Short mmCIF file of N, CA, C and O in Angstrom, two decimals:
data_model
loop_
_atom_site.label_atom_id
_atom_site.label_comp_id
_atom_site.label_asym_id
_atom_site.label_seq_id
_atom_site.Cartn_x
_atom_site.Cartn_y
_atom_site.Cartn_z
N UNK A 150 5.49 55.88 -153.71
CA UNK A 150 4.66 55.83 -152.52
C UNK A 150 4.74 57.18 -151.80
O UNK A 150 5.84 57.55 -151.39
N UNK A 151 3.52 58.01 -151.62
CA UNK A 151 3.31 59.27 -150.56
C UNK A 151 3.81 58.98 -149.24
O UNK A 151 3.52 57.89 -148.76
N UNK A 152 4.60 59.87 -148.49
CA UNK A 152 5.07 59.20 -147.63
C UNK A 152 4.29 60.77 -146.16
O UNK A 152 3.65 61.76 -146.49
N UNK A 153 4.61 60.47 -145.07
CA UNK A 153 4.10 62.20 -144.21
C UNK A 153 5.20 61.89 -143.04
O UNK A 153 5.65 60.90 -142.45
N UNK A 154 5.32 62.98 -143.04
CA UNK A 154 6.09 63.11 -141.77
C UNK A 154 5.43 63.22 -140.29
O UNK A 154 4.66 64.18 -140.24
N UNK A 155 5.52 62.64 -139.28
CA UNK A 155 5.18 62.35 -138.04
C UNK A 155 6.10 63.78 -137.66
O UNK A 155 7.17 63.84 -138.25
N UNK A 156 5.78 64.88 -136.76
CA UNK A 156 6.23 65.39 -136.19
C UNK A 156 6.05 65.33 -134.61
O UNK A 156 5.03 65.57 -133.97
N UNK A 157 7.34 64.94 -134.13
CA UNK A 157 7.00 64.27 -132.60
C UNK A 157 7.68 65.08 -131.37
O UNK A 157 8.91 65.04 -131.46
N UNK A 158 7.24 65.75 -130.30
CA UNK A 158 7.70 66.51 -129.51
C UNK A 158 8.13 65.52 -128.21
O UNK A 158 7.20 64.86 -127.76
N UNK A 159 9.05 65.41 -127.76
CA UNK A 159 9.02 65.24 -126.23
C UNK A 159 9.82 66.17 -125.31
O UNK A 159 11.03 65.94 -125.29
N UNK A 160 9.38 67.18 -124.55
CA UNK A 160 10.16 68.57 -124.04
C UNK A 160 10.89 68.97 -124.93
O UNK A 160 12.09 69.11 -124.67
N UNK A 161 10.35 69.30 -126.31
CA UNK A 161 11.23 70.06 -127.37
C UNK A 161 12.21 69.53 -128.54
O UNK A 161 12.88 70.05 -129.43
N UNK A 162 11.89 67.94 -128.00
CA UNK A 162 12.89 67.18 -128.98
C UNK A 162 12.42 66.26 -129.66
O UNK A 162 11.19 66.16 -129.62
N UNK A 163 13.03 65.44 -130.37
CA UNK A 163 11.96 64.37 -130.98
C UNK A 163 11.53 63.53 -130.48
O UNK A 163 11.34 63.93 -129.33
N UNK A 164 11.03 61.94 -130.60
CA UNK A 164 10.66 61.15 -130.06
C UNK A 164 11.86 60.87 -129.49
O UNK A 164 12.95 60.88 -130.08
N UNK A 165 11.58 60.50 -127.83
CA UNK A 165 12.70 59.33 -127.26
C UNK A 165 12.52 57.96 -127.73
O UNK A 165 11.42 57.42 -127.78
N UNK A 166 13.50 57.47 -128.04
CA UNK A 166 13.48 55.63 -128.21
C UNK A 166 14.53 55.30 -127.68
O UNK A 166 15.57 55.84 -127.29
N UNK A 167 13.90 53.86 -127.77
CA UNK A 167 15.14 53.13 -126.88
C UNK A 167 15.53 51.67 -127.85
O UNK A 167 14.75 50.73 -127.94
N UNK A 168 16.69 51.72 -128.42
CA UNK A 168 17.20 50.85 -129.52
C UNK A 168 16.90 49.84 -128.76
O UNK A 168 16.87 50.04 -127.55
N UNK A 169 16.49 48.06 -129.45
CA UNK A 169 16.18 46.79 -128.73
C UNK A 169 16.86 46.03 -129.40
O UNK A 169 17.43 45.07 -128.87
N UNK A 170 16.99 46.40 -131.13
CA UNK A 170 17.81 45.00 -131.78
C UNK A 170 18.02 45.95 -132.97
O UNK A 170 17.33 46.94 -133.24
N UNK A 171 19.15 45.45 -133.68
CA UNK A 171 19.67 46.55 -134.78
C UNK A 171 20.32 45.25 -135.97
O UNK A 171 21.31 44.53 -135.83
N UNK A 172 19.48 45.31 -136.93
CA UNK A 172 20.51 44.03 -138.28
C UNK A 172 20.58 45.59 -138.91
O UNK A 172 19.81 46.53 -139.13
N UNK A 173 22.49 45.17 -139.11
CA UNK A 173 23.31 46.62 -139.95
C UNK A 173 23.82 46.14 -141.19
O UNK A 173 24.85 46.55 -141.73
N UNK A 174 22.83 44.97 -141.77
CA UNK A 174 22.94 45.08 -142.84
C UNK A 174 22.53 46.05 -144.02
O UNK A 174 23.10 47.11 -143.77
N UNK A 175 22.03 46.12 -144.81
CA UNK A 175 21.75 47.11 -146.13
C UNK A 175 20.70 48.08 -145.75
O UNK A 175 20.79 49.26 -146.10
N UNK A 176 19.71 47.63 -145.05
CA UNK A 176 18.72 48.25 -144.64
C UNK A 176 18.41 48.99 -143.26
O UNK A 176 17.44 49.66 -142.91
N UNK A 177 19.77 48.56 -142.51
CA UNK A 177 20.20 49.22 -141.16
C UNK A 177 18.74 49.19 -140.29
O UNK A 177 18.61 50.13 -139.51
N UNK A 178 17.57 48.16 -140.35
CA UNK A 178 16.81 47.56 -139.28
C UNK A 178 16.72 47.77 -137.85
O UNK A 178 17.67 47.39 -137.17
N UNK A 179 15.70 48.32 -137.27
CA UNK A 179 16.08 48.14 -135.99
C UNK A 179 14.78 47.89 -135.23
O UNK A 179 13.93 48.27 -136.04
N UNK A 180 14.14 47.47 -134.17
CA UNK A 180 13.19 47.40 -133.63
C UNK A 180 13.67 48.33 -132.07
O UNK A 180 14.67 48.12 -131.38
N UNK A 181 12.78 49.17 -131.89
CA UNK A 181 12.48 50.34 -130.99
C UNK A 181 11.50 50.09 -129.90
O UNK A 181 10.44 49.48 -130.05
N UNK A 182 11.98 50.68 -128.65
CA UNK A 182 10.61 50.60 -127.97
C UNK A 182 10.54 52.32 -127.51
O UNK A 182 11.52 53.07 -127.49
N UNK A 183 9.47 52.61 -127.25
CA UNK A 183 9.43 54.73 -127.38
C UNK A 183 7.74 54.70 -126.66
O UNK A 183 6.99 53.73 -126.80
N UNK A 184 7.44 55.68 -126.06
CA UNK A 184 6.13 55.97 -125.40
C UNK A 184 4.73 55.45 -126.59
O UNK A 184 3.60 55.22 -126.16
N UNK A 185 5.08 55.35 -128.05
CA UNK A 185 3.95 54.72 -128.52
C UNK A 185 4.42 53.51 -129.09
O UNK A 185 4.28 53.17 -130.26
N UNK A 186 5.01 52.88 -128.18
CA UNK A 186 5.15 51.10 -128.20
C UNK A 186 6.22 50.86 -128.89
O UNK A 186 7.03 51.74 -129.19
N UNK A 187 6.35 49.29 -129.29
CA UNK A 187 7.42 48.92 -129.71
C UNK A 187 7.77 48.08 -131.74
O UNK A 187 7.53 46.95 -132.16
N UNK A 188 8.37 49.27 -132.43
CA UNK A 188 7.85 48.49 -133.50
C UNK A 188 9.35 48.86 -134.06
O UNK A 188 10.26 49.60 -133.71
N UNK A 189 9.07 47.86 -135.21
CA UNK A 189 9.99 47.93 -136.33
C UNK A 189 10.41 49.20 -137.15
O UNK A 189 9.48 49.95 -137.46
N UNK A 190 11.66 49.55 -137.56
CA UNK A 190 12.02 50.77 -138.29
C UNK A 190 13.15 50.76 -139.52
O UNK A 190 13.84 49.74 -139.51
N UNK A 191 13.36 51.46 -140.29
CA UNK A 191 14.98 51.56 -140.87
C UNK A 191 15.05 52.71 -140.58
O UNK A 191 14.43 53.74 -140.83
N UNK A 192 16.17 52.31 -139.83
CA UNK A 192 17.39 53.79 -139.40
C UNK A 192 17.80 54.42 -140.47
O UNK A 192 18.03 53.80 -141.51
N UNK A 193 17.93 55.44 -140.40
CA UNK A 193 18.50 56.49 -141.51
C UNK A 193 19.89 57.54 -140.23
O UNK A 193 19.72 58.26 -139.24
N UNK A 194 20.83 57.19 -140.80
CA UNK A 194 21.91 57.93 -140.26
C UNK A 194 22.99 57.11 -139.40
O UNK A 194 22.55 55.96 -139.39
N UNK A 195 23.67 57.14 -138.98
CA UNK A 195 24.82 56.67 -138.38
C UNK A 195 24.20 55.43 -137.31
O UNK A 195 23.45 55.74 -136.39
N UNK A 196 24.62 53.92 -137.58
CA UNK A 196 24.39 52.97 -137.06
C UNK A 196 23.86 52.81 -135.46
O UNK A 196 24.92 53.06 -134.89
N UNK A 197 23.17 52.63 -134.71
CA UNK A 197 22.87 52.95 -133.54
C UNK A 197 23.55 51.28 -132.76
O UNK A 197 23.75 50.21 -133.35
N UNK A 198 23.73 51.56 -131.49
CA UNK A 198 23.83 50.39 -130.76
C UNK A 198 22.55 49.69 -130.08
O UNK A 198 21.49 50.31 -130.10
N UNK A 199 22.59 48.63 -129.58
CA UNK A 199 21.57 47.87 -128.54
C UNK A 199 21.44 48.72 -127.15
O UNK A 199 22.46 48.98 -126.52
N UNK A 200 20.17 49.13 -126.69
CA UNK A 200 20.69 50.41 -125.60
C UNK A 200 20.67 51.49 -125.90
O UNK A 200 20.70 52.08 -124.82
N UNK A 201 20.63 52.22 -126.66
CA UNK A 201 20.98 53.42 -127.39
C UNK A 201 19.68 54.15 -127.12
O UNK A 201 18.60 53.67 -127.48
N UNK A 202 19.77 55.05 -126.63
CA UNK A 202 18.34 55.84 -126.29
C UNK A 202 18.77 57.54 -127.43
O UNK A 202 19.71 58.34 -127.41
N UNK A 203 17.53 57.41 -128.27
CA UNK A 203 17.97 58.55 -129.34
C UNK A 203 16.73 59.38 -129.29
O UNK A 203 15.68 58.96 -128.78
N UNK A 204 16.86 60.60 -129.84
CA UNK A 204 15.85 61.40 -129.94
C UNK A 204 15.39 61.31 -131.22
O UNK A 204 16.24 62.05 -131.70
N UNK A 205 14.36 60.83 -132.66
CA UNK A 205 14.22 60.75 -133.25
C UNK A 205 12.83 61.57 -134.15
O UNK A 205 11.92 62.14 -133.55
N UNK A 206 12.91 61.46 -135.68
CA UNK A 206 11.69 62.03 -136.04
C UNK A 206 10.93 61.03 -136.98
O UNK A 206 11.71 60.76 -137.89
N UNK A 207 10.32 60.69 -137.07
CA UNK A 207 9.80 59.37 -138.32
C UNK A 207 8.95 59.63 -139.23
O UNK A 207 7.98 60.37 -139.11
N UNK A 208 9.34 58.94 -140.36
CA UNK A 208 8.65 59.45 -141.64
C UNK A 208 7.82 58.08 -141.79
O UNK A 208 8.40 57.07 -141.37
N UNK A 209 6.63 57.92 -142.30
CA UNK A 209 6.40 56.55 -142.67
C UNK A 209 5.05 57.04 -143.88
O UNK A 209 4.63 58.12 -144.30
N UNK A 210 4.81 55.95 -144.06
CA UNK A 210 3.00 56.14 -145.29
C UNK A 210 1.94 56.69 -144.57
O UNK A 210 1.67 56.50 -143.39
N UNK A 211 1.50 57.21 -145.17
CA UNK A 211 -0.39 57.59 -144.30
C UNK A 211 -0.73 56.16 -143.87
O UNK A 211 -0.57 55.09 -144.46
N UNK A 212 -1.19 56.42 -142.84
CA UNK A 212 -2.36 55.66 -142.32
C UNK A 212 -4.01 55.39 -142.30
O UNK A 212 -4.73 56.39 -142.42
N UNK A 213 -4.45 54.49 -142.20
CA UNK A 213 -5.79 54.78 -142.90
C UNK A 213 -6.73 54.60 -141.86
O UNK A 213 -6.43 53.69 -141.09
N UNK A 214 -7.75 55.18 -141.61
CA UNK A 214 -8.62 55.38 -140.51
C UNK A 214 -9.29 53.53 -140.25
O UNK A 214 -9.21 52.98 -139.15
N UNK A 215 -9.81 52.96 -141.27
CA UNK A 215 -10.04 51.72 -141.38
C UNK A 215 -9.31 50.42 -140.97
O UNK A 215 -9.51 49.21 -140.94
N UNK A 216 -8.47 51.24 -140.71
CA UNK A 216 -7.35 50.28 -139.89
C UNK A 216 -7.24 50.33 -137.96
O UNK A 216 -7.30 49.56 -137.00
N UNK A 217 -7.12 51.23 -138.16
CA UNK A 217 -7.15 51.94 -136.01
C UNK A 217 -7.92 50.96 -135.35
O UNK A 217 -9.04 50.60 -135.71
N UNK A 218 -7.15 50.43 -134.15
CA UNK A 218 -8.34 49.78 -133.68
C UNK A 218 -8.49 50.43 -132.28
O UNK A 218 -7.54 50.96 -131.71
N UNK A 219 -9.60 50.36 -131.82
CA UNK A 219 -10.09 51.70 -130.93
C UNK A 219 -10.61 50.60 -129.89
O UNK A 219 -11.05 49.47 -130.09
N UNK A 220 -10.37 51.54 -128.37
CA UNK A 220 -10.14 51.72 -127.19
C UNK A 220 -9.08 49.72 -127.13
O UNK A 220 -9.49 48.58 -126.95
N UNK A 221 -8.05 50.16 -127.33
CA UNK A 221 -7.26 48.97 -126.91
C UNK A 221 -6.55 49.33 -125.17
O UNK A 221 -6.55 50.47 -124.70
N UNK A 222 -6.15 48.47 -124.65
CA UNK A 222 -5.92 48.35 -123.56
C UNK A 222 -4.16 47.93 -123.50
O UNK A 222 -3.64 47.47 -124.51
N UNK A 223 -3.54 48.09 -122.54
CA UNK A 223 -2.30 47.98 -122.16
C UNK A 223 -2.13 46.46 -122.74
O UNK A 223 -1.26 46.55 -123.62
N UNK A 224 -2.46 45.44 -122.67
CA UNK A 224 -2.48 44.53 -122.95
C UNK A 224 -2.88 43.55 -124.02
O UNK A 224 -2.63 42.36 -124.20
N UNK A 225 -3.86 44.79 -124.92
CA UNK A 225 -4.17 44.32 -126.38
C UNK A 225 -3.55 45.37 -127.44
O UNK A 225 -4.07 45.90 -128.42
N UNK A 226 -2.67 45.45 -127.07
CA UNK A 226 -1.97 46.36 -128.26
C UNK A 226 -1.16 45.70 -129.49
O UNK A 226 0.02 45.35 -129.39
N UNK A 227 -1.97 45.56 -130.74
CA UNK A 227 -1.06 45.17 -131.76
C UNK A 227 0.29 45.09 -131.97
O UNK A 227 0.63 46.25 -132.19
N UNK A 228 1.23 44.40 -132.02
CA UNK A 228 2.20 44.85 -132.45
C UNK A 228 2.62 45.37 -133.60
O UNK A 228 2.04 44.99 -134.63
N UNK A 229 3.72 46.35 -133.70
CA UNK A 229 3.63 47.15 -135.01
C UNK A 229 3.24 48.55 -134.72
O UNK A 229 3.83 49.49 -135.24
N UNK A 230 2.15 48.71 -133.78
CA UNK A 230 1.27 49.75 -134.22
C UNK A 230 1.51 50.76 -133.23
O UNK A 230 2.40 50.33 -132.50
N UNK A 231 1.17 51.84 -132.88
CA UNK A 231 1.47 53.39 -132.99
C UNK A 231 0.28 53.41 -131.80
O UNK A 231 -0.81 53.02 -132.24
N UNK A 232 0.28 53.81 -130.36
CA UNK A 232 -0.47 53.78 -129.35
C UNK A 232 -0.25 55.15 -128.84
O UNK A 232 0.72 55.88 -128.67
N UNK A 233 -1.83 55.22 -128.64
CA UNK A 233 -1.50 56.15 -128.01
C UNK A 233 -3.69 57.02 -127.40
O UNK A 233 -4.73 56.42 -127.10
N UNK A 234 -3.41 58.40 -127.48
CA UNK A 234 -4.99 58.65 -127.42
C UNK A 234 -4.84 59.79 -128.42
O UNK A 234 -3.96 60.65 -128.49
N UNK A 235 -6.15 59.51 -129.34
CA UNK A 235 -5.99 61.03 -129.92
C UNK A 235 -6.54 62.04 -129.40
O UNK A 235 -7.54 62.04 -128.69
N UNK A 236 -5.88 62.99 -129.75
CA UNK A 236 -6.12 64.72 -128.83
C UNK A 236 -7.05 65.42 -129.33
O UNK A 236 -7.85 66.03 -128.61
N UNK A 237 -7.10 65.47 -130.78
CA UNK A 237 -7.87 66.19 -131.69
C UNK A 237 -8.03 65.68 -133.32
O UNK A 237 -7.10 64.90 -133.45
N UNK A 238 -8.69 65.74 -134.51
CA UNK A 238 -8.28 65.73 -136.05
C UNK A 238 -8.20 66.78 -136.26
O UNK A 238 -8.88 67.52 -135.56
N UNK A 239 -7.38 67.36 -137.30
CA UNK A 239 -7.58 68.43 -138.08
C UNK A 239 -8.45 68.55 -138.90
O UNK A 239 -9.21 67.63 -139.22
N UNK A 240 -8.48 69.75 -139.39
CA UNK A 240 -9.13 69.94 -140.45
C UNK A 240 -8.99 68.84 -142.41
O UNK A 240 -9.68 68.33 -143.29
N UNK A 241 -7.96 69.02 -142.12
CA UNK A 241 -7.12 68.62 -143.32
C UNK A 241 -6.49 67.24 -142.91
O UNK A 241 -5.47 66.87 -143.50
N UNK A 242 -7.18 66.27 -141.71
CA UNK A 242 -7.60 65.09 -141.72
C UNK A 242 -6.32 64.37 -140.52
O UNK A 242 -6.42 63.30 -139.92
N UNK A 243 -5.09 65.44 -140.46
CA UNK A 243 -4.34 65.10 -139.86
C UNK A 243 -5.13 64.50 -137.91
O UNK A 243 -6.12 64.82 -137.25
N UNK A 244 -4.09 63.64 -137.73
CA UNK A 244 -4.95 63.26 -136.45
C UNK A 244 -3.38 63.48 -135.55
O UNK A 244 -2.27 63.12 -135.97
N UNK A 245 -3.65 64.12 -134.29
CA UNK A 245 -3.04 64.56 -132.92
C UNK A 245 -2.81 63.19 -131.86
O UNK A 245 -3.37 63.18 -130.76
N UNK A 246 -2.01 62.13 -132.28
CA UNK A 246 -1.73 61.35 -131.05
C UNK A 246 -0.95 61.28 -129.78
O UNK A 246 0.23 60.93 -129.75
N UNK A 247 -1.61 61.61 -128.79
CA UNK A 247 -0.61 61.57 -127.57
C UNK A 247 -0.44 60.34 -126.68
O UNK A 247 -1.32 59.89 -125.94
N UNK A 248 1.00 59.75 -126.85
CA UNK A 248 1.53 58.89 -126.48
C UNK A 248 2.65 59.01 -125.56
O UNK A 248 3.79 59.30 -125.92
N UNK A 249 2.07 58.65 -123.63
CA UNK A 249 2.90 59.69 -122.70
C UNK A 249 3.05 61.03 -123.35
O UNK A 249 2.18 61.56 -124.05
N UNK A 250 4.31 61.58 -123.05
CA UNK A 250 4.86 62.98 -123.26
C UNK A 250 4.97 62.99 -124.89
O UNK A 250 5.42 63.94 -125.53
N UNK A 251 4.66 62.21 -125.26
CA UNK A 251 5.04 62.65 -127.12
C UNK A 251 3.42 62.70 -127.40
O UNK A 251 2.37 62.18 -127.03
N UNK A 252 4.05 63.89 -128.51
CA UNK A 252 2.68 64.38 -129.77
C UNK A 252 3.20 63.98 -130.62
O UNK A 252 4.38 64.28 -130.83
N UNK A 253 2.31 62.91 -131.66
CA UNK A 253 2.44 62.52 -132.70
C UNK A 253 1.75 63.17 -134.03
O UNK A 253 0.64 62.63 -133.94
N UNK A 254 1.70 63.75 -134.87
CA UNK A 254 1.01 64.53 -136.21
C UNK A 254 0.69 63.64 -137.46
O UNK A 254 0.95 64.09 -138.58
N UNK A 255 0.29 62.71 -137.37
CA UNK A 255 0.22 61.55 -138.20
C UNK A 255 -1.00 62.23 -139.19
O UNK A 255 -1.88 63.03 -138.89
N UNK A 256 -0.68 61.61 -140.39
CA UNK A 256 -1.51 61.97 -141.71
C UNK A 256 -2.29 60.87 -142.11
O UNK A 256 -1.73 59.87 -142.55
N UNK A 257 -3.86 60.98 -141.98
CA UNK A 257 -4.79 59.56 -142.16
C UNK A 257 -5.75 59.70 -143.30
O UNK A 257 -6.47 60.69 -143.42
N UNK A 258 -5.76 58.71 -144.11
CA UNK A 258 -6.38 58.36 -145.02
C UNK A 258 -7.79 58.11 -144.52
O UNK A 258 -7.92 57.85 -143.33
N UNK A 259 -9.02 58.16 -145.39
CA UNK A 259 -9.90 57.36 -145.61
C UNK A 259 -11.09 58.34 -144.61
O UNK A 259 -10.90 59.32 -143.89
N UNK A 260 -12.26 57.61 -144.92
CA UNK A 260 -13.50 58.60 -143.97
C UNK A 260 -13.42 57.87 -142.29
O UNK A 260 -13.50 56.74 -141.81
N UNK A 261 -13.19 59.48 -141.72
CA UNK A 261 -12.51 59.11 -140.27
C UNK A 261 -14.02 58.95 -139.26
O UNK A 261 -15.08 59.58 -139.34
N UNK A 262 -13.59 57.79 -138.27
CA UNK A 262 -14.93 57.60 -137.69
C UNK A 262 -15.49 58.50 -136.56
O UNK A 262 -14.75 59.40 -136.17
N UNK A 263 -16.82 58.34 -135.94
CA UNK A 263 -17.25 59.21 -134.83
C UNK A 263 -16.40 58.82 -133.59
O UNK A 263 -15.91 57.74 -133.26
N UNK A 264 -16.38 59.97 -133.07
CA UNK A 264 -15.64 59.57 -131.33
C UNK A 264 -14.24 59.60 -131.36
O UNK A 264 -13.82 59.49 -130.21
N UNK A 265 -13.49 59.69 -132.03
CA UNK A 265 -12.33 60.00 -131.85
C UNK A 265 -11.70 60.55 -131.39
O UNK A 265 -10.63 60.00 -131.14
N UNK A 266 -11.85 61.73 -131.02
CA UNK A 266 -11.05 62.85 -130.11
C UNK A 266 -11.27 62.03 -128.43
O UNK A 266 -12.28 61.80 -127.76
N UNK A 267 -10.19 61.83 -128.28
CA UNK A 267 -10.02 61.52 -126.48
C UNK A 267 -10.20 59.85 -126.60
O UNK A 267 -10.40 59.23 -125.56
N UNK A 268 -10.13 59.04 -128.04
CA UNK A 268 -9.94 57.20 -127.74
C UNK A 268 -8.56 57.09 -128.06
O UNK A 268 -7.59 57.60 -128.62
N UNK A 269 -9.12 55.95 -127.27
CA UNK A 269 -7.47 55.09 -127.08
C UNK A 269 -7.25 54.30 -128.40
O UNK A 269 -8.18 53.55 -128.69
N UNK A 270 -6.11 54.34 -129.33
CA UNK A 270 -5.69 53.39 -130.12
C UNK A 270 -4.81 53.17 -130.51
O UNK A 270 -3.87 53.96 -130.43
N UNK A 271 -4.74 52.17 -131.02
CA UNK A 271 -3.72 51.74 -131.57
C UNK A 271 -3.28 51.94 -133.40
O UNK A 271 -4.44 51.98 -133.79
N UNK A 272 -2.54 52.07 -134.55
CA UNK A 272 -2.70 52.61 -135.44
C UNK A 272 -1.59 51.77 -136.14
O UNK A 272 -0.51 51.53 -135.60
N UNK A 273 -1.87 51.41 -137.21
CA UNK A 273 -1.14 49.98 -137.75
C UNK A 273 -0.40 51.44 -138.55
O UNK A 273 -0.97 52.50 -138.78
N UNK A 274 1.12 51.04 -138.85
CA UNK A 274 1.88 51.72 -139.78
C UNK A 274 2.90 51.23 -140.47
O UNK A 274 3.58 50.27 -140.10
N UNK A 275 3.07 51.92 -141.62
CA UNK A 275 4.39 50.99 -142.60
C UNK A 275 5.29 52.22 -142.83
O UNK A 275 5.17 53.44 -142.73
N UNK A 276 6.48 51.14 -143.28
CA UNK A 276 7.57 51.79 -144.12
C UNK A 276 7.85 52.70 -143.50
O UNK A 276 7.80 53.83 -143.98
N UNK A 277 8.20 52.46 -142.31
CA UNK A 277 8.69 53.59 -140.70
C UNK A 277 9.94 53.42 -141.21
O UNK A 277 10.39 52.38 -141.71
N UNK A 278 10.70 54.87 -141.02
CA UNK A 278 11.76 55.20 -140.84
C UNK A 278 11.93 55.97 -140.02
O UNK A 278 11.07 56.79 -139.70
N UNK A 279 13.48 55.87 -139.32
CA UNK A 279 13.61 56.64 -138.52
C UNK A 279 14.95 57.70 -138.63
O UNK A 279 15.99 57.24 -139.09
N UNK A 280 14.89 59.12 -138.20
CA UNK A 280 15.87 59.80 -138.16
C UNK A 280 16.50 60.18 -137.41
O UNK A 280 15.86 61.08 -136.87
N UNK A 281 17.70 60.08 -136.84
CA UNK A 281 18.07 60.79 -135.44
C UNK A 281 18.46 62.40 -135.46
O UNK A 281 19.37 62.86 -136.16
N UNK A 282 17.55 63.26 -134.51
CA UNK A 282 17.29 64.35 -134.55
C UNK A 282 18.70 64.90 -133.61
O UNK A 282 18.93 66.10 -133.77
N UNK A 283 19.42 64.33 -132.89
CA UNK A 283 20.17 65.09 -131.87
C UNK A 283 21.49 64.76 -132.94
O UNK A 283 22.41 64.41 -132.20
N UNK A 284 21.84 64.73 -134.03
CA UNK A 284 22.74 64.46 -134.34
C UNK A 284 23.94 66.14 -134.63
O UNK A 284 25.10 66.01 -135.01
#
């Protein structure tokens, strides 16, 4: 499986999160809540606690444009999914999500629709992992 790296800024560091529930079994599990919502992850690196506010970077699969669901509201936000507004696409298809103070660099599949630059969405994602960057 192709996997992309999310490169995520918040004043110079990675994403802030805030640990919610952690199974440290095999797969070291954790569910997160961070400026683009609250979703599921596997931790990669030294076990985190409940509480634990980390600076992180996340790797997960492309995302596919056919999926996004556009202009969601505080209150219809999928769970799972990756919120935020996009800023810009690239050229090379990458899409710019800003979620609060974090920039997200997410890599999207598929033919991307009109209007995008400056909507609100939400962005279904898998096989999130997470890394802790302040280590």
């Amino acid at each position: 499986m192709r996997h992309t790296w999310w490169t995520l800024q918040h004043e110079g560091r990675g994403l802030r999160i805030e640990v919610r529930s952690v199974d440290v079994g095999s797969s070291q599990t954790v569910v997160v809540d961070s400026p683009a919502g609250r979703f599921g992850a596997t931790w990669r690196g030294p076990a985190p606690a409940v509480g634990d506010v980390v600076d992180v970077e996340i790797d997960c699969a492309p995302c596919r444009w056919a999926e996004v669901v556009i202009g969601t509201a505080a209150g219809e936000l999928p769970p799972g999914s990756l919120h935020g507004v996009i800023e810009r696409v690239e050229s090379d298809g990458v899409a710019v999500l800003r979620s609060g103070p974090a920039i997200t660099l997410l890599e999207m599949v598929g033919p991307q629709p009109d209007g995008m630059p400056g909507a609100r969405v939400a962005i279904p994602a898998s096989d999130i992992r997470l890394f802790p960057s302040n280590l």
